[in-house]
Short mmCIF file of C-alpha atoms in Angstrom, two decimals:
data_model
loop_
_atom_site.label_atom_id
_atom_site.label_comp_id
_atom_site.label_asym_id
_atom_site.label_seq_id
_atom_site.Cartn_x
_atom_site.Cartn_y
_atom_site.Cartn_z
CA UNK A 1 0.00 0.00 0.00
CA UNK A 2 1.09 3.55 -0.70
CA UNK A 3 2.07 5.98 2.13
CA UNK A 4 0.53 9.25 2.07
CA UNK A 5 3.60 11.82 3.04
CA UNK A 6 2.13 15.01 3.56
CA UNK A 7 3.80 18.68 4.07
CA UNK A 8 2.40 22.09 5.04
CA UNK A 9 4.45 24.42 2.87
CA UNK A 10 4.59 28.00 3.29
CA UNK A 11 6.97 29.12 0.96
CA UNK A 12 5.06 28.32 -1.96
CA UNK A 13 1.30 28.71 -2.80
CA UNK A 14 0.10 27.65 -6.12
CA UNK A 15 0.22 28.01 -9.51
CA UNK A 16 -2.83 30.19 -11.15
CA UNK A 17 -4.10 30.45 -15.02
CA UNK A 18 -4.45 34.13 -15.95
CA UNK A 19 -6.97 33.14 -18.19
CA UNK A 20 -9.95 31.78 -18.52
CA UNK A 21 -8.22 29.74 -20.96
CA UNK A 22 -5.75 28.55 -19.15
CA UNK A 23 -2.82 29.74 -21.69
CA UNK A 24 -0.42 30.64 -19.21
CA UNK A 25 0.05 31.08 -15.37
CA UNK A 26 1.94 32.93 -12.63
CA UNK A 27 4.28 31.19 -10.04
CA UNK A 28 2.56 32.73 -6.48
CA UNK A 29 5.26 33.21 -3.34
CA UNK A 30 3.53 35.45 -1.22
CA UNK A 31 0.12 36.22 -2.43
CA UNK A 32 -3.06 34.54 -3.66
CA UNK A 33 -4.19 35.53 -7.40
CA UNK A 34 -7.48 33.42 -8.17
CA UNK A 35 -8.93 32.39 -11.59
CA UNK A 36 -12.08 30.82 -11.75
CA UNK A 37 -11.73 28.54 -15.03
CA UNK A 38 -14.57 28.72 -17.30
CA UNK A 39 -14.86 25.12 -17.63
CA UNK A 40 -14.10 21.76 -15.59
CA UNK A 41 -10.44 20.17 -15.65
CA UNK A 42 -10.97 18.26 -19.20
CA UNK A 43 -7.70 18.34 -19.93
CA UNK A 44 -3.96 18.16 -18.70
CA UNK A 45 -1.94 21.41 -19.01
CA UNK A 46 2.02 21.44 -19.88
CA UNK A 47 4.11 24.13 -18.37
CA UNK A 48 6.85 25.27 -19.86
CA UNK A 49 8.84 28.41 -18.95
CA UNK A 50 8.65 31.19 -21.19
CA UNK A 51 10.38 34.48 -19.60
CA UNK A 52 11.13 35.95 -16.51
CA UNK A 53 10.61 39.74 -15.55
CA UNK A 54 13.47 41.57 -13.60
CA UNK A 55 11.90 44.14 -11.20
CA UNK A 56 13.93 47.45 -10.30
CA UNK A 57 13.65 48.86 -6.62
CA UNK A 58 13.79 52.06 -5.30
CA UNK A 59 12.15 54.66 -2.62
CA UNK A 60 10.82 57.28 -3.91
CA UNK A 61 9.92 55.46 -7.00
CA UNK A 62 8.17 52.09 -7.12
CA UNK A 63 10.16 49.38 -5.34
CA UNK A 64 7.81 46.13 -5.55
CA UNK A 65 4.18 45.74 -7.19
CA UNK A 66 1.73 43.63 -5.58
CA UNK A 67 -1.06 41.84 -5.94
CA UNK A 68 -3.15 44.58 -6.50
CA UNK A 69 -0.44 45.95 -9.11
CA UNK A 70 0.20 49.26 -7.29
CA UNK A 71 3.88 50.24 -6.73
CA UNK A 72 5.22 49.77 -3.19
CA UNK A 73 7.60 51.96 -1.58
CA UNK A 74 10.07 52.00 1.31
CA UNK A 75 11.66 54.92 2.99
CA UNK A 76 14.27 54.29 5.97
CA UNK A 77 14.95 55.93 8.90
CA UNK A 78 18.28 55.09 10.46
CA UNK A 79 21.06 56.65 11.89
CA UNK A 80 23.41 53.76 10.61
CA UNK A 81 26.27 54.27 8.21
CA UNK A 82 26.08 50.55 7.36
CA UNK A 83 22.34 50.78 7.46
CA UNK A 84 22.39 53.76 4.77
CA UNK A 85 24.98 51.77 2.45
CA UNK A 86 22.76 48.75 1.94
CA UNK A 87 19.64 50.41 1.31
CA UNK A 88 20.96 52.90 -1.24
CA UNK A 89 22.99 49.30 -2.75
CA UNK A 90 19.39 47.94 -3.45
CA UNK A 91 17.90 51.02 -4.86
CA UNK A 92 15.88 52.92 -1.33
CA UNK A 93 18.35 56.14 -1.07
CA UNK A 94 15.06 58.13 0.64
CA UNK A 95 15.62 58.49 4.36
CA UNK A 96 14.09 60.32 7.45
CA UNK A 97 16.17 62.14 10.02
CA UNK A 98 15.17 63.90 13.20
CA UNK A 99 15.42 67.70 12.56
CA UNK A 100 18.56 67.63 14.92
CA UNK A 101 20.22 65.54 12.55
CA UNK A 102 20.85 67.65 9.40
CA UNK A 103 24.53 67.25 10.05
CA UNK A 104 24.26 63.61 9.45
CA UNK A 105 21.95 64.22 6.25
CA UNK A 106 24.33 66.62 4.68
CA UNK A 107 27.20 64.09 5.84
CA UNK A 108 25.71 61.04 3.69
CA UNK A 109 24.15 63.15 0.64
CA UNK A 110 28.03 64.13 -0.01
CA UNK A 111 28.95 60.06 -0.27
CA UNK A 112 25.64 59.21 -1.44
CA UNK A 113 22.60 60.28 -3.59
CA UNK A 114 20.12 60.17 -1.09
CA UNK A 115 16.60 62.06 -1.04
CA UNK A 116 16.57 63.29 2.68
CA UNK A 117 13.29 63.82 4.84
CA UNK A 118 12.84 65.32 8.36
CA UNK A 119 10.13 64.84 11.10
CA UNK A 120 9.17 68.16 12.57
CA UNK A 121 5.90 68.89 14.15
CA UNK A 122 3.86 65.78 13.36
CA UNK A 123 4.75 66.37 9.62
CA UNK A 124 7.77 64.98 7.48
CA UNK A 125 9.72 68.09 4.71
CA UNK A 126 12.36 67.82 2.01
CA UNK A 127 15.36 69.72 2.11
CA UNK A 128 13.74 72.95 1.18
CA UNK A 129 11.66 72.87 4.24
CA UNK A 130 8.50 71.84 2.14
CA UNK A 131 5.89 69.31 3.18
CA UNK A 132 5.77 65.87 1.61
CA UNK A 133 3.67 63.82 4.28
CA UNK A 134 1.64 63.82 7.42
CA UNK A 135 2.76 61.38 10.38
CA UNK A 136 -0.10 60.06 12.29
CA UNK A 137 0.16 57.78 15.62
CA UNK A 138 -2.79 55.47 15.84
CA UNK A 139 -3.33 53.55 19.24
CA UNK A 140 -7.16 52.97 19.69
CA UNK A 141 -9.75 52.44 17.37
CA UNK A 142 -11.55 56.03 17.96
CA UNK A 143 -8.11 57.34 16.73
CA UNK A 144 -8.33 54.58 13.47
CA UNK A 145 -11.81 55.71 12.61
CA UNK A 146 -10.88 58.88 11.69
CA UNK A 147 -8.17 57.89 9.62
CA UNK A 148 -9.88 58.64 6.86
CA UNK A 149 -8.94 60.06 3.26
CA UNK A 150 -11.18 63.13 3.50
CA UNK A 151 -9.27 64.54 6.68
CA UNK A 152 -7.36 66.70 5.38
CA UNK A 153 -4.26 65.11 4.86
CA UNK A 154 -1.72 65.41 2.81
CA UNK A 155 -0.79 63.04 -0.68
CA UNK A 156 1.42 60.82 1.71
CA UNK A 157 0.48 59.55 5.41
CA UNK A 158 3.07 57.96 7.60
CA UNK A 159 0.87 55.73 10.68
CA UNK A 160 2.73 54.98 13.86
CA UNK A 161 0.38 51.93 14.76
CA UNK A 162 2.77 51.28 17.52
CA UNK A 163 2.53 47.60 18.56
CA UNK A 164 -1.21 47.15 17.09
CA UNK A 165 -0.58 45.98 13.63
CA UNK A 166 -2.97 43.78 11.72
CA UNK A 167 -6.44 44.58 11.98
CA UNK A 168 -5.67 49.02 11.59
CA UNK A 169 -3.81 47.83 8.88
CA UNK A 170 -6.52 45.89 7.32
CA UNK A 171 -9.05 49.03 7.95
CA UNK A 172 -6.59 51.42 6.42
CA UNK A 173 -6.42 49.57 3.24
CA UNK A 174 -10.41 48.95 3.16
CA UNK A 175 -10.14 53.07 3.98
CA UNK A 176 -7.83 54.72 1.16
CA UNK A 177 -8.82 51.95 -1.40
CA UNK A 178 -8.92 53.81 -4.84
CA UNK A 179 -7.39 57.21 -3.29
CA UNK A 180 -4.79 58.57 -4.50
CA UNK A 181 -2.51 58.94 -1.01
CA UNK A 182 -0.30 56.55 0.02
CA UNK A 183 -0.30 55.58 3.31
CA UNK A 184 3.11 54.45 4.92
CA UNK A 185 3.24 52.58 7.96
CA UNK A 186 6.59 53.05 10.54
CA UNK A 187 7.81 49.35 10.93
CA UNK A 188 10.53 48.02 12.89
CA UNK A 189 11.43 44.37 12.05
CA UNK A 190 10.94 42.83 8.41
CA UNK A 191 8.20 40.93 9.24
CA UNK A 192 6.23 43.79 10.39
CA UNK A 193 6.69 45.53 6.86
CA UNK A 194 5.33 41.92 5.45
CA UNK A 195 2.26 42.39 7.35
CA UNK A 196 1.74 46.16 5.88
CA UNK A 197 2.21 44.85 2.25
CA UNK A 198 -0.09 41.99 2.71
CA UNK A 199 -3.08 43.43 4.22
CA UNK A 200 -5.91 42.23 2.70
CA UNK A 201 -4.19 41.11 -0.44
CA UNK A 202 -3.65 44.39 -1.35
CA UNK A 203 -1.67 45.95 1.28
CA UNK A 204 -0.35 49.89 2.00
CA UNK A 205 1.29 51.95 -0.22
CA UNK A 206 4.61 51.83 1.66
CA UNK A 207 6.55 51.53 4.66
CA UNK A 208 8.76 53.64 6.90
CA UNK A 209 11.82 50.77 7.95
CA UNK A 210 12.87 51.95 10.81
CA UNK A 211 16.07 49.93 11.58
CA UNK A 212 19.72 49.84 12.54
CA UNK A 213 20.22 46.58 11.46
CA UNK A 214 21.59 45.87 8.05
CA UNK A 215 19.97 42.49 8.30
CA UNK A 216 16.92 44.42 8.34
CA UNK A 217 17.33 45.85 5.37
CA UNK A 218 18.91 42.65 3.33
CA UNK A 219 15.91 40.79 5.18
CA UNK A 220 12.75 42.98 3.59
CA UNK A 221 15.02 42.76 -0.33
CA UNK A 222 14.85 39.00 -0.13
CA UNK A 223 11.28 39.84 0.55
CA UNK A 224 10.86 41.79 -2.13
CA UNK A 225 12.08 39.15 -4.38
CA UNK A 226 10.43 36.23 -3.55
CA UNK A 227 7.60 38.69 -3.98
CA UNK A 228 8.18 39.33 -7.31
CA UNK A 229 7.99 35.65 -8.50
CA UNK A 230 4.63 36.92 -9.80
CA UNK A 231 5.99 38.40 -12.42
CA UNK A 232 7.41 35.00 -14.12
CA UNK A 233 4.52 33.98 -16.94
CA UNK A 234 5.23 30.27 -17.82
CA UNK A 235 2.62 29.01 -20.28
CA UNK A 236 0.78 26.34 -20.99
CA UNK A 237 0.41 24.23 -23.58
CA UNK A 238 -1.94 21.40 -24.19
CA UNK A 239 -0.71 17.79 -23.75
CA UNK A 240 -2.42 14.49 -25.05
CA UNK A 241 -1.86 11.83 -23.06
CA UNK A 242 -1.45 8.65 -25.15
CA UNK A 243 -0.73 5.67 -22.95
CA UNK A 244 -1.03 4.77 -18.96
CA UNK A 245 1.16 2.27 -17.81
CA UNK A 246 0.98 0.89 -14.02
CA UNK A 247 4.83 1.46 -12.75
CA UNK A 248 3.72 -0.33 -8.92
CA UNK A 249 2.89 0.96 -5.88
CA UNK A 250 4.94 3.55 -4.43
CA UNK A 251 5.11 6.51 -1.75
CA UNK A 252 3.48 9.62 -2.81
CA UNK A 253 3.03 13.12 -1.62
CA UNK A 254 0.29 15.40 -1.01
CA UNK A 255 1.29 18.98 -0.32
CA UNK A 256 -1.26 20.85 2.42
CA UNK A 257 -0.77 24.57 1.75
CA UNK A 258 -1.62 27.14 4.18
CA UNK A 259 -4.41 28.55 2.13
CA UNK A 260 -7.59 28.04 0.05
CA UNK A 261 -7.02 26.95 -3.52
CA UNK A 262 -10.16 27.26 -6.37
CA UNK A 263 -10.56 25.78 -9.72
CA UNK A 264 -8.01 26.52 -11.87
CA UNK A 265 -5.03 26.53 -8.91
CA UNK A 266 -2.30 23.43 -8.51
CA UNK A 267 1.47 23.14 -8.39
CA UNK A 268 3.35 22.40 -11.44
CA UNK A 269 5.09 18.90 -11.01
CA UNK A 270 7.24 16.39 -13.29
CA UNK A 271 9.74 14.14 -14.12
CA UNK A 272 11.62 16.85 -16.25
CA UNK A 273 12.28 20.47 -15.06
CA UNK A 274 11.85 21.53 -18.49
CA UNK A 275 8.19 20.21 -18.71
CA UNK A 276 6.29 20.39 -15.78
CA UNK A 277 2.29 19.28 -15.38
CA UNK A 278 -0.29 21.55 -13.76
CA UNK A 279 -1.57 19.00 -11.34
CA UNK A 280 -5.05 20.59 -9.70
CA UNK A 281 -5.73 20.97 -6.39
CA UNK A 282 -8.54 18.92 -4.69
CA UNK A 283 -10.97 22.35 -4.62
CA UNK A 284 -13.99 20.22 -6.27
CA UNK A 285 -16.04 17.57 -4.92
CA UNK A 286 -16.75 14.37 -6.29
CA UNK A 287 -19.48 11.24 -6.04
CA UNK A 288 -16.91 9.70 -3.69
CA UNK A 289 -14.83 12.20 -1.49
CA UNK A 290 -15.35 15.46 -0.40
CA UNK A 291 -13.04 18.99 -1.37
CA UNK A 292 -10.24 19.90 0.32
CA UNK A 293 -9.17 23.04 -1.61
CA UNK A 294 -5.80 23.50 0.68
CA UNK A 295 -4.37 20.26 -1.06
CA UNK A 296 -2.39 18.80 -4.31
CA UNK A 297 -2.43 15.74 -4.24
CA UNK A 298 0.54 15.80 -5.97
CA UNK A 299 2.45 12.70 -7.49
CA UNK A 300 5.15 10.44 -6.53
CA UNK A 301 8.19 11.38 -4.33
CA UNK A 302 10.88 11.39 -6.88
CA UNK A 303 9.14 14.23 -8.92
CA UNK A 304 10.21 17.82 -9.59
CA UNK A 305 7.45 20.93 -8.30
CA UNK A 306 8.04 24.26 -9.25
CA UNK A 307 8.76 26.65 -6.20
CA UNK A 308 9.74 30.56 -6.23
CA UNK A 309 12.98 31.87 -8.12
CA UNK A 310 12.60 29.61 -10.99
CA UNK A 311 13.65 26.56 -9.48
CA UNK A 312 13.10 22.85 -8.67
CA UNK A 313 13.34 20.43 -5.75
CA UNK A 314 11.87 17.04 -5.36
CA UNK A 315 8.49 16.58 -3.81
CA UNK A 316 10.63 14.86 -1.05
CA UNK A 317 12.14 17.68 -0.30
CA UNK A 318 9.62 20.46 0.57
CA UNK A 319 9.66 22.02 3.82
CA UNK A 320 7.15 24.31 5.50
CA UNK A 321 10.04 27.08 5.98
CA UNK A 322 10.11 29.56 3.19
CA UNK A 323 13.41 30.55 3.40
CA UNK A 324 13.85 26.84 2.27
CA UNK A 325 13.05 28.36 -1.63
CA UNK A 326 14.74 31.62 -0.78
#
């Protein structure tokens, strides 16, 4: 009898047809994109890699795009050399001092080219002393309701949601959805700045890093990249399958992934990197078992599945840690 190996994986999510049909499809890291198909699985899909799309970062001008295809952005606020070095390296050269640290401004826009900012009196200027955002502290929901794109504010808005984090950023997003301002939120750790960009699939407009780590800062780039795994298109090609032949009873794995998949969704798996099936997920019901749309049940343990960066590893290998694919 087979054994059923099974593995919660984080670091990848599934593989989803852009259209309705099913012509190509985007490798998904970080975030869900769903595609309901137009018509039942009828037939087996072949992917094959077509292109990959390199993705420039920067601060003041789009660093990421998401899934709702807006530009995200990332200013830092640091008083580290090292800090300062890195971030300009990967393309964020916009930074916030205190206003008693002009010295230190003037001292890294002669080594660097930076685009300074300073906090002074609950609003954030450029270098010629003019405004370029509001800075808000939110720490109770009275203060979060009016938080609202009407106020009065300014075309950017930099929260301080101090240690409250998910559900004001989820209410922000539902908030300033198709306004033009771009709210920032002040985060301290990586992680926190994952949270901002993922609220509700759509997440803020940017974030204020505010580190002294360069860890930090390499941290929130390898973010970025696995992010932008949605912009490899592989596409698919129709397959005929002309003859089933019964290779014995073996060990096989089913991959439990730590979200919802609907018709249309599945990981790409193989024998051959360069040819990879679009095995479905088990989102529809049958006569005989009911749908479990977190799972693919997805072949034997020797194959290949398609994970971020363009790579392989054997279904064997799969771990729920996603800096396993990193």
């Amino acid at each position: 009898m087979a054994v059923l190996h099974s593995a919660c994986v984080a670091g990848i999510r599934c593989f989803t047809p852009t259209t309705d049909t099913w012509n190509t499809c985007r490798l998904i890291s970080s975030h869900k994109y769903s595609m309901e198909a137009s018509n039942g699985i009828k037939e087996i899909q072949l992917a094959q890699k077509s292109s990959s799309a390199s993705i420039g970062l920067g601060s003041s001008t789009p660093s990421s795009s998401g899934t709702s295809g807006k530009s995200k952005r990332v200013w830092v606020w640091t008083e580290s050399k090292q800090v300062m070095t890195a971030s300009v390296e990967r393309g964020w050269n916009t930074f916030i001092f205190s206003s008693r640290s002009r010295e230190l401004a003037d001292e890294w826009s002669s080594i660097a080219l930076i685009h300074p900012l300073f906090i002074q009196e609950g609003a954030i200027f450029d270098g010629e002393n003019r405004s370029v955002a509001t800075i808000l502290e939110v720490s109770n929901p009275q203060e979060l309701e009016q938080l609202q794109p009407d106020k009065g504010l300014g075309e950017n808005v930099v929260v301080d949601l101090l240690d409250w984090q998910v559900i004001p950023a989820e209410n922000i997003v539902a908030a300033f959805q198709g306004s033009e301002k771009t709210v920032f939120a002040i985060s301290k750790t990586p992680l926190e700045a994952q949270v901002f960009f993922e609220a509700l699939e759509q997440g803020l407009g940017g974030v204020v890093l505010k580190v002294e780590d360069v860890k930090a800062i390499l941290d929130l780039k390898d973010y970025f990249d696995r992010r932008d795994e949605v912009s490899n298109i592989l596409s698919l090609t129709k397959a005929t399958v002309t003859s089933v032949q019964v290779a014995g009873m073996g060990d096989r794995v089913c991959v439990d992934l730590c979200s919802l998949m609907r018709p249309g969704e599945g990981l790409l798996v193989g024998s051959f990197a360069r040819g990879l099936f679009l095995v479905h997920s088990e989102c529809l019901e049958s006569n005989y078992i009911a749908s479990r749309p977190f799972r693919v049940n997805a072949g034997p343990v020797h194959a290949y599945v398609a994970v971020p960066g363009g790579k392989t590893c054997y279904l064997s290998e799969l771990k729920s840690a996603p800096e396993r694919f990193s």
